[in-house]
PDB file of C-alpha atoms in Angstrom:
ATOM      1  CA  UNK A   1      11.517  -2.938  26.462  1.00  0.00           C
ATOM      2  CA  UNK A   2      12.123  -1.191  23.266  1.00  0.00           C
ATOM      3  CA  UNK A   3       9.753   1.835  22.460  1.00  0.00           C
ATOM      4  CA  UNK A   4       9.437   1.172  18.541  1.00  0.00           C
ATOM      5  CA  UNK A   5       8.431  -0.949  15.501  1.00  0.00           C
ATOM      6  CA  UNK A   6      10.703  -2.738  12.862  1.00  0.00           C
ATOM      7  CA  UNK A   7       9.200  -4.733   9.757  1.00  0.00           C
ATOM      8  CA  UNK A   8       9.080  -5.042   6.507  1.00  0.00           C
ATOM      9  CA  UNK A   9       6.338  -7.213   4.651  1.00  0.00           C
ATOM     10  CA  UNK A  10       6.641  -8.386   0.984  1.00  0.00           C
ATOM     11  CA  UNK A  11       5.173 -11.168  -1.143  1.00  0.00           C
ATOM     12  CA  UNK A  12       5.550 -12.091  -4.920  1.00  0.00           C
ATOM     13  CA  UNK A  13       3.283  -9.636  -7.138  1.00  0.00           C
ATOM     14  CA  UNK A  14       0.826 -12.336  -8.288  1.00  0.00           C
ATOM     15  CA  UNK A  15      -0.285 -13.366  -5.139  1.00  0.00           C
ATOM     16  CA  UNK A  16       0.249  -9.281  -3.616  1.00  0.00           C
ATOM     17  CA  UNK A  17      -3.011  -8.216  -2.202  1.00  0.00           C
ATOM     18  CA  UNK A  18      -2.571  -5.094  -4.459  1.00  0.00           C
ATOM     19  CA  UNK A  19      -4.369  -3.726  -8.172  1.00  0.00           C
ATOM     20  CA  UNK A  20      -0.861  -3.848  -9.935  1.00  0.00           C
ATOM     21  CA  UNK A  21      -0.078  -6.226 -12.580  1.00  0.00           C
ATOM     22  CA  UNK A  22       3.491  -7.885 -13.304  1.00  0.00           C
ATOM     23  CA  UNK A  23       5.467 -11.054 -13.446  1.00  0.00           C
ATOM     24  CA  UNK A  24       7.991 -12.513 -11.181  1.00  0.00           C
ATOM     25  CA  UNK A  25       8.161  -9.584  -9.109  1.00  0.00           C
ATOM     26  CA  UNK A  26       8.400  -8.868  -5.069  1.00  0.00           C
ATOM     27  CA  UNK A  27       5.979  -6.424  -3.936  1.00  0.00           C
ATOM     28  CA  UNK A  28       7.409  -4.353  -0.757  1.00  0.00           C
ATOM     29  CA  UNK A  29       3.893  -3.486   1.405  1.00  0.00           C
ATOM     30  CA  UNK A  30       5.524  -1.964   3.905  1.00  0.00           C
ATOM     31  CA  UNK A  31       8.627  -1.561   5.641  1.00  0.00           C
ATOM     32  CA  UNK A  32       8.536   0.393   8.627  1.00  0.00           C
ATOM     33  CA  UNK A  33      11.224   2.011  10.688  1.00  0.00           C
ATOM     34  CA  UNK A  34      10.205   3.631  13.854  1.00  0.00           C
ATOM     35  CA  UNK A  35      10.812   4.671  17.638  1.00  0.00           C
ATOM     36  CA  UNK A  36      13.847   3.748  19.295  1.00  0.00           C
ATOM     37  CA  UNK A  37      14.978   1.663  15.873  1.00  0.00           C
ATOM     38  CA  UNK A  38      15.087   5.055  13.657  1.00  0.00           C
ATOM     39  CA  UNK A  39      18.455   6.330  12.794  1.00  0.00           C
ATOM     40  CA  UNK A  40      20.183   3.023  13.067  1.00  0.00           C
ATOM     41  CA  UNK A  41      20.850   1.784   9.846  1.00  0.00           C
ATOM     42  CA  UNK A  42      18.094  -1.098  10.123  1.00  0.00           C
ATOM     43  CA  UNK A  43      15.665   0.241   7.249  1.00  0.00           C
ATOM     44  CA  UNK A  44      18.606  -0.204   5.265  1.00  0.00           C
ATOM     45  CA  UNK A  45      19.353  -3.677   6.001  1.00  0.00           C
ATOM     46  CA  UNK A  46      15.453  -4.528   5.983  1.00  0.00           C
ATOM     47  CA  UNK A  47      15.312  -3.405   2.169  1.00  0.00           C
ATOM     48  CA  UNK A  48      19.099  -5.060   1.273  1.00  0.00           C
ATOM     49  CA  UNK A  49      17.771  -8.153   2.844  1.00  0.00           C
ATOM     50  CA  UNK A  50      14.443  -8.159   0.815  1.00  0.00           C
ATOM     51  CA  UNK A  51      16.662  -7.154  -2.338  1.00  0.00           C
ATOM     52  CA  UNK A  52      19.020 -10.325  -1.739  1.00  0.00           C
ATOM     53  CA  UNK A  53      16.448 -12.562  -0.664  1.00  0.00           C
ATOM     54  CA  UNK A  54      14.410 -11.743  -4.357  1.00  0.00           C
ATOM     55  CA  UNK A  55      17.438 -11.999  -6.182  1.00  0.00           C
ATOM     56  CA  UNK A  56      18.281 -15.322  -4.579  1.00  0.00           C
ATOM     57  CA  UNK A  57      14.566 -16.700  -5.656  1.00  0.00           C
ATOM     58  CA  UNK A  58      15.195 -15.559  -9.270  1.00  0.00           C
ATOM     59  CA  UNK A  59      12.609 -12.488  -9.182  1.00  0.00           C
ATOM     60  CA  UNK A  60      12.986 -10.054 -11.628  1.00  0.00           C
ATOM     61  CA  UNK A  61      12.894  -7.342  -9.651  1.00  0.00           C
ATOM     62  CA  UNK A  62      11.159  -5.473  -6.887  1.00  0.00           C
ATOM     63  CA  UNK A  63       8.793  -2.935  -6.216  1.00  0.00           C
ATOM     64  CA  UNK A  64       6.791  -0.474  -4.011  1.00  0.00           C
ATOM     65  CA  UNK A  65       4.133   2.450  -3.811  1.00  0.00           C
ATOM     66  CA  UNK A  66       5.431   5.838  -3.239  1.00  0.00           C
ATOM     67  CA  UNK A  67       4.206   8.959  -3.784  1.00  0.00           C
ATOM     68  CA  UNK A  68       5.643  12.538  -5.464  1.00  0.00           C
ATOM     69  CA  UNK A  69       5.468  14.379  -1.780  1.00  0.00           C
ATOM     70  CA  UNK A  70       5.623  12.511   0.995  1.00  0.00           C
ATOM     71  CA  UNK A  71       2.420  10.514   2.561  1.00  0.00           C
ATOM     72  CA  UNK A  72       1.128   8.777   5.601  1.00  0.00           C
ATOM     73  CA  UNK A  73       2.219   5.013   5.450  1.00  0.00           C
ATOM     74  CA  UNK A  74       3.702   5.170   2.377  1.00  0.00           C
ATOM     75  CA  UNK A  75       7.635   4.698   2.042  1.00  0.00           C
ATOM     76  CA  UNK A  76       9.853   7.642   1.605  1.00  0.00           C
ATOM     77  CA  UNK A  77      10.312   7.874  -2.596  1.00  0.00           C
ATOM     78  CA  UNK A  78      13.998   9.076  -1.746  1.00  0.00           C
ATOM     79  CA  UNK A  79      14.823   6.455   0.285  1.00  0.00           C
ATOM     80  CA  UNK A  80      14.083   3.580  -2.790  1.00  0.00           C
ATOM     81  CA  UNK A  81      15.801   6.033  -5.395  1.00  0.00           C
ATOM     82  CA  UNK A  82      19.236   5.455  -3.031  1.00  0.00           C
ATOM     83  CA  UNK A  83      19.159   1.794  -3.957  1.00  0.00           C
ATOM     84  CA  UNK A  84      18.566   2.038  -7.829  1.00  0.00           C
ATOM     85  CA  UNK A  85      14.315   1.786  -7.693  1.00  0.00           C
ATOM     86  CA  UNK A  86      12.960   3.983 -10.441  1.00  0.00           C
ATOM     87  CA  UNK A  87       9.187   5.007 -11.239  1.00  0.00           C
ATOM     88  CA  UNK A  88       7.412   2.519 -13.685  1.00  0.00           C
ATOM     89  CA  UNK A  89       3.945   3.916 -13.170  1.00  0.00           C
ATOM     90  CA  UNK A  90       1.897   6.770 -12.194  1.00  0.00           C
ATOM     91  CA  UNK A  91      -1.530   7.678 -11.292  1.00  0.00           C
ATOM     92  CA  UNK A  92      -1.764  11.282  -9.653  1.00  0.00           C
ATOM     93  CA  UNK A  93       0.470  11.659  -7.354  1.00  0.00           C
ATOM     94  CA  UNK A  94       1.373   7.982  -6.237  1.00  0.00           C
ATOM     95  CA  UNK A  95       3.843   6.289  -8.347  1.00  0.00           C
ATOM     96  CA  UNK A  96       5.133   2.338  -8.096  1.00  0.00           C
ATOM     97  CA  UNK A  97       8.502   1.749  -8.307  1.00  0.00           C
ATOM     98  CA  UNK A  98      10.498  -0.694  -8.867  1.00  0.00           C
ATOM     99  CA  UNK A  99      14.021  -1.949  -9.188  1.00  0.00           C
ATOM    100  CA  UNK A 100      15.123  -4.259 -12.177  1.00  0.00           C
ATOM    101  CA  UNK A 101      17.321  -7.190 -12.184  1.00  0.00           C
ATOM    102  CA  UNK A 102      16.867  -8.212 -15.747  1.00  0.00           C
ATOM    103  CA  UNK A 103      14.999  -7.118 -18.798  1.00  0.00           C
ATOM    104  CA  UNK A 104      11.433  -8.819 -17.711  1.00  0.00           C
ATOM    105  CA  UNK A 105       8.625  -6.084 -18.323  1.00  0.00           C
ATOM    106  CA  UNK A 106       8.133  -4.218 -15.264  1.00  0.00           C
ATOM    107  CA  UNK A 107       4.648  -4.071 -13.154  1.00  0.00           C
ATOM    108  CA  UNK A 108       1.953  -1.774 -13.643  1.00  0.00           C
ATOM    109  CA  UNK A 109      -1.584  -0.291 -11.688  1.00  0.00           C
ATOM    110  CA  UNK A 110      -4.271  -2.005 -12.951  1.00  0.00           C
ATOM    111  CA  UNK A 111      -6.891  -0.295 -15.362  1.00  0.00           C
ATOM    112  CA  UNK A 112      -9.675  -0.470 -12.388  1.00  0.00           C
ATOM    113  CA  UNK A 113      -7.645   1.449  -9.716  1.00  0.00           C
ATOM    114  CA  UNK A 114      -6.572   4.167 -12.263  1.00  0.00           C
ATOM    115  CA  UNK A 115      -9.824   6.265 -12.070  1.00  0.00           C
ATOM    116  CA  UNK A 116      -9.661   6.626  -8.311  1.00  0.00           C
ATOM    117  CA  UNK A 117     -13.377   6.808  -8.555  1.00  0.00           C
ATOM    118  CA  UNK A 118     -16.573   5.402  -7.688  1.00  0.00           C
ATOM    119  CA  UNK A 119     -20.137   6.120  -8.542  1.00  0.00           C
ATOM    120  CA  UNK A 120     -21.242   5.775  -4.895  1.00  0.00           C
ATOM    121  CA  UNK A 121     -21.671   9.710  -3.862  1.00  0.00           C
ATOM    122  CA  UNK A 122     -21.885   8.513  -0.442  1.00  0.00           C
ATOM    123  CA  UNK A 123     -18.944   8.455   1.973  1.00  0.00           C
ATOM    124  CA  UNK A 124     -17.279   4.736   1.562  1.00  0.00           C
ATOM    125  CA  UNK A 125     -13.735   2.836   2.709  1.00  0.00           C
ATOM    126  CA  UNK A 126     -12.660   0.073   0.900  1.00  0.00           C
ATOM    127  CA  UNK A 127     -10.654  -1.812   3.353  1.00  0.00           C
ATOM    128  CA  UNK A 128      -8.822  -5.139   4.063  1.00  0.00           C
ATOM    129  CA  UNK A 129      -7.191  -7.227   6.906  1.00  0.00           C
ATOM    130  CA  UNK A 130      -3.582  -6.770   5.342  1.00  0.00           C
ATOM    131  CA  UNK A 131      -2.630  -4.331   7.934  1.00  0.00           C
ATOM    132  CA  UNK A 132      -3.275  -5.852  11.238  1.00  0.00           C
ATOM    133  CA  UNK A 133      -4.526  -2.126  12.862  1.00  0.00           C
ATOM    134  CA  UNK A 134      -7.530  -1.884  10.573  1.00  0.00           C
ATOM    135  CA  UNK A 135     -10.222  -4.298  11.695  1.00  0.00           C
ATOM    136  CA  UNK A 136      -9.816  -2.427  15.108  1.00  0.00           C
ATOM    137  CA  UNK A 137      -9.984   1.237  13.295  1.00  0.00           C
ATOM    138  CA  UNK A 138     -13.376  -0.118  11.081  1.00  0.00           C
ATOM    139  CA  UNK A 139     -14.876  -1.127  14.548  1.00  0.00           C
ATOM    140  CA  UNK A 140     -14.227   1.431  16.456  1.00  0.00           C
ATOM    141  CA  UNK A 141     -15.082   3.880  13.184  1.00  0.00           C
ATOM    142  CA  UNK A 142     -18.439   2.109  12.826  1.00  0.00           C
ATOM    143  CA  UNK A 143     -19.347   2.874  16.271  1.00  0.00           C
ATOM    144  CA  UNK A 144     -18.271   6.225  16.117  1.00  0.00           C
ATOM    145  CA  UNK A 145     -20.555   6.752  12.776  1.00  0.00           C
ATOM    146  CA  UNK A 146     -23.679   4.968  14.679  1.00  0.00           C
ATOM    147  CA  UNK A 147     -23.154   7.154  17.341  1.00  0.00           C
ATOM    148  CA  UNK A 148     -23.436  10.055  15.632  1.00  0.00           C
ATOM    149  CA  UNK A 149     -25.812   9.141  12.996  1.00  0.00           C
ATOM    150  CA  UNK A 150     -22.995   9.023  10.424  1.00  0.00           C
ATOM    151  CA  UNK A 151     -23.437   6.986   7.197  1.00  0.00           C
ATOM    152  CA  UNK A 152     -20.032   5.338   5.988  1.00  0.00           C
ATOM    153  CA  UNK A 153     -20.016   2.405   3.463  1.00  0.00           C
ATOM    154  CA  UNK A 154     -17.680  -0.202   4.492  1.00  0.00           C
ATOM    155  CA  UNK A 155     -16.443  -2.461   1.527  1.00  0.00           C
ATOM    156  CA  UNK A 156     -14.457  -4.918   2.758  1.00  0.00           C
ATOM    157  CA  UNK A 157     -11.408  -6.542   0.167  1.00  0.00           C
ATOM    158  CA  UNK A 158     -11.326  -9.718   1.196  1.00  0.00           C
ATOM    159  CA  UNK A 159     -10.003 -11.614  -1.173  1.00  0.00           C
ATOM    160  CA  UNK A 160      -7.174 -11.586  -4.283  1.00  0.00           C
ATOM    161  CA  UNK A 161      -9.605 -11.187  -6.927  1.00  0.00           C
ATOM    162  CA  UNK A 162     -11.502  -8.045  -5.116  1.00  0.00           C
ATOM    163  CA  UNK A 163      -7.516  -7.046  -4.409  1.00  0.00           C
ATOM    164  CA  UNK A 164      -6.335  -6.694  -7.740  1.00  0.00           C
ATOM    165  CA  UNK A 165      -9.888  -4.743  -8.962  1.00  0.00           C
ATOM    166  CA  UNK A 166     -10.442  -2.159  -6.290  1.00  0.00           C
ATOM    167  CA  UNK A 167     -11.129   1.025  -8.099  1.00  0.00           C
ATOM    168  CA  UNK A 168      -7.955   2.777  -6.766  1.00  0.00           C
ATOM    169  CA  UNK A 169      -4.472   2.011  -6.110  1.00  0.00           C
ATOM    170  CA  UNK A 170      -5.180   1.377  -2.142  1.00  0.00           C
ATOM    171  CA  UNK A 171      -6.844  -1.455  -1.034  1.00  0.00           C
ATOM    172  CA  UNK A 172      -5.893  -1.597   2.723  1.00  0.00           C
ATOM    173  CA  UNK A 173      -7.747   1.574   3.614  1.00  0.00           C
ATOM    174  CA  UNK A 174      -9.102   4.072   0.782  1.00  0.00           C
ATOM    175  CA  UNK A 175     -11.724   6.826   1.369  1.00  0.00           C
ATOM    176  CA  UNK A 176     -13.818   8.019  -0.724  1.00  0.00           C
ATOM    177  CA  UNK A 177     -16.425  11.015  -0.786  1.00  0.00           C
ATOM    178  CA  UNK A 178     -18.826  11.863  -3.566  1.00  0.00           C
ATOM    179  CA  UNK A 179     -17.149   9.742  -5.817  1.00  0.00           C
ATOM    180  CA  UNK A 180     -13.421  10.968  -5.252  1.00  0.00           C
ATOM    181  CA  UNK A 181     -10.874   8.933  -3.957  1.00  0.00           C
ATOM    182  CA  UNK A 182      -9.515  11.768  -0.910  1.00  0.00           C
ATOM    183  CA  UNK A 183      -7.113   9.932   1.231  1.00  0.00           C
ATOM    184  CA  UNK A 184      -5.716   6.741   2.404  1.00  0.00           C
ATOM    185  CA  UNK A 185      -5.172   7.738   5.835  1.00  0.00           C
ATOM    186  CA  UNK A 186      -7.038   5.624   8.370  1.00  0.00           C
ATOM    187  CA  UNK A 187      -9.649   7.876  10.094  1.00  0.00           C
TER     188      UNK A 187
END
């Protein structure tokens, strides 16, 4: 009866649905704190567990997207810093950190999502089913848009391949106008 969420998601970095390149790493997607839950010490043991639980499978470290000044469902940079993550890799504002356990090279963005460009000049979201709100936010977007005469290109990532090559660091929702990547915020 709880009025809140608590999760944390994270898979190995070659198999992450995510343009970032590395070896033997755990990528954190999320880890969300909210409600009720905040304020209660659980983020913390979320993250510990996922930093025990790599260690124990011999990863070489672990990592996450943050971002210079806080952003909508991104982690909170501050929060990583506390437990030793540091930034490997930038592109604008959003930088990937990660926190070493040995002296394997670390992971970095992919060539492809480091423009943050496209050439389509018309209004397009890239978009996948790795956060489980989006299929219902592209449905009820694209019927909103044909409803008011709208044109938005949907481009859906659907699988590891199209993941690891989107042309910006997002993959779960990214939108883009004229060309320019402008937010990941889900419309």
């Amino acid at each position: 009866n709880a009025r809140g969420k608590i999760f944390i998601e994270y898979e190995p970095i070659e198999t992450a649905w995510v343009p970032i390149n590395g070896k033997n790493y755990e990528y954190i997607y999320c880890l969300w704190v909210a409600g009720s839950f905040k304020g209660k010490g659980i983020a913390k043991e979320l993250l510990e567990y996922a930093i025990n639980d790599s260690k124990e499978k011999g990863m070489s470290g672990i990592c996450t997207l943050t971002s210079k000044k806080k952003k909508p469902f991104l982690g909170e940079k501050k929060f990583f810093e506390h437990y030793g993550f540091k930034v490997v890799d930038e592109v604008g504002d959003f930088q990937l950190l990660a926190l070493q356990f040995d002296d394997n090279e670390t992971p970095k963005f992919n060539e492809t999502a480091r423009n943050m460009k496209i050439d389509d000049n018309e209004f397009t979201i890239y978009y996948s089913p790795e956060c489980p709100y989006v299929e219902y936010e592209v449905n009820e977007l694209t019927e909103y848009s044909k409803e008011n005469n709208i044109k938005i290109n949907f481009i859906k990532i659907d699988s590891l391949e199209k993941a690891k090559n989107v042309p910006c660091i997002f993959n779960n929702w990214a939108n883009f106008y004229k060309g320019e990547f402008i937010s990941n915020t889900i419309l």
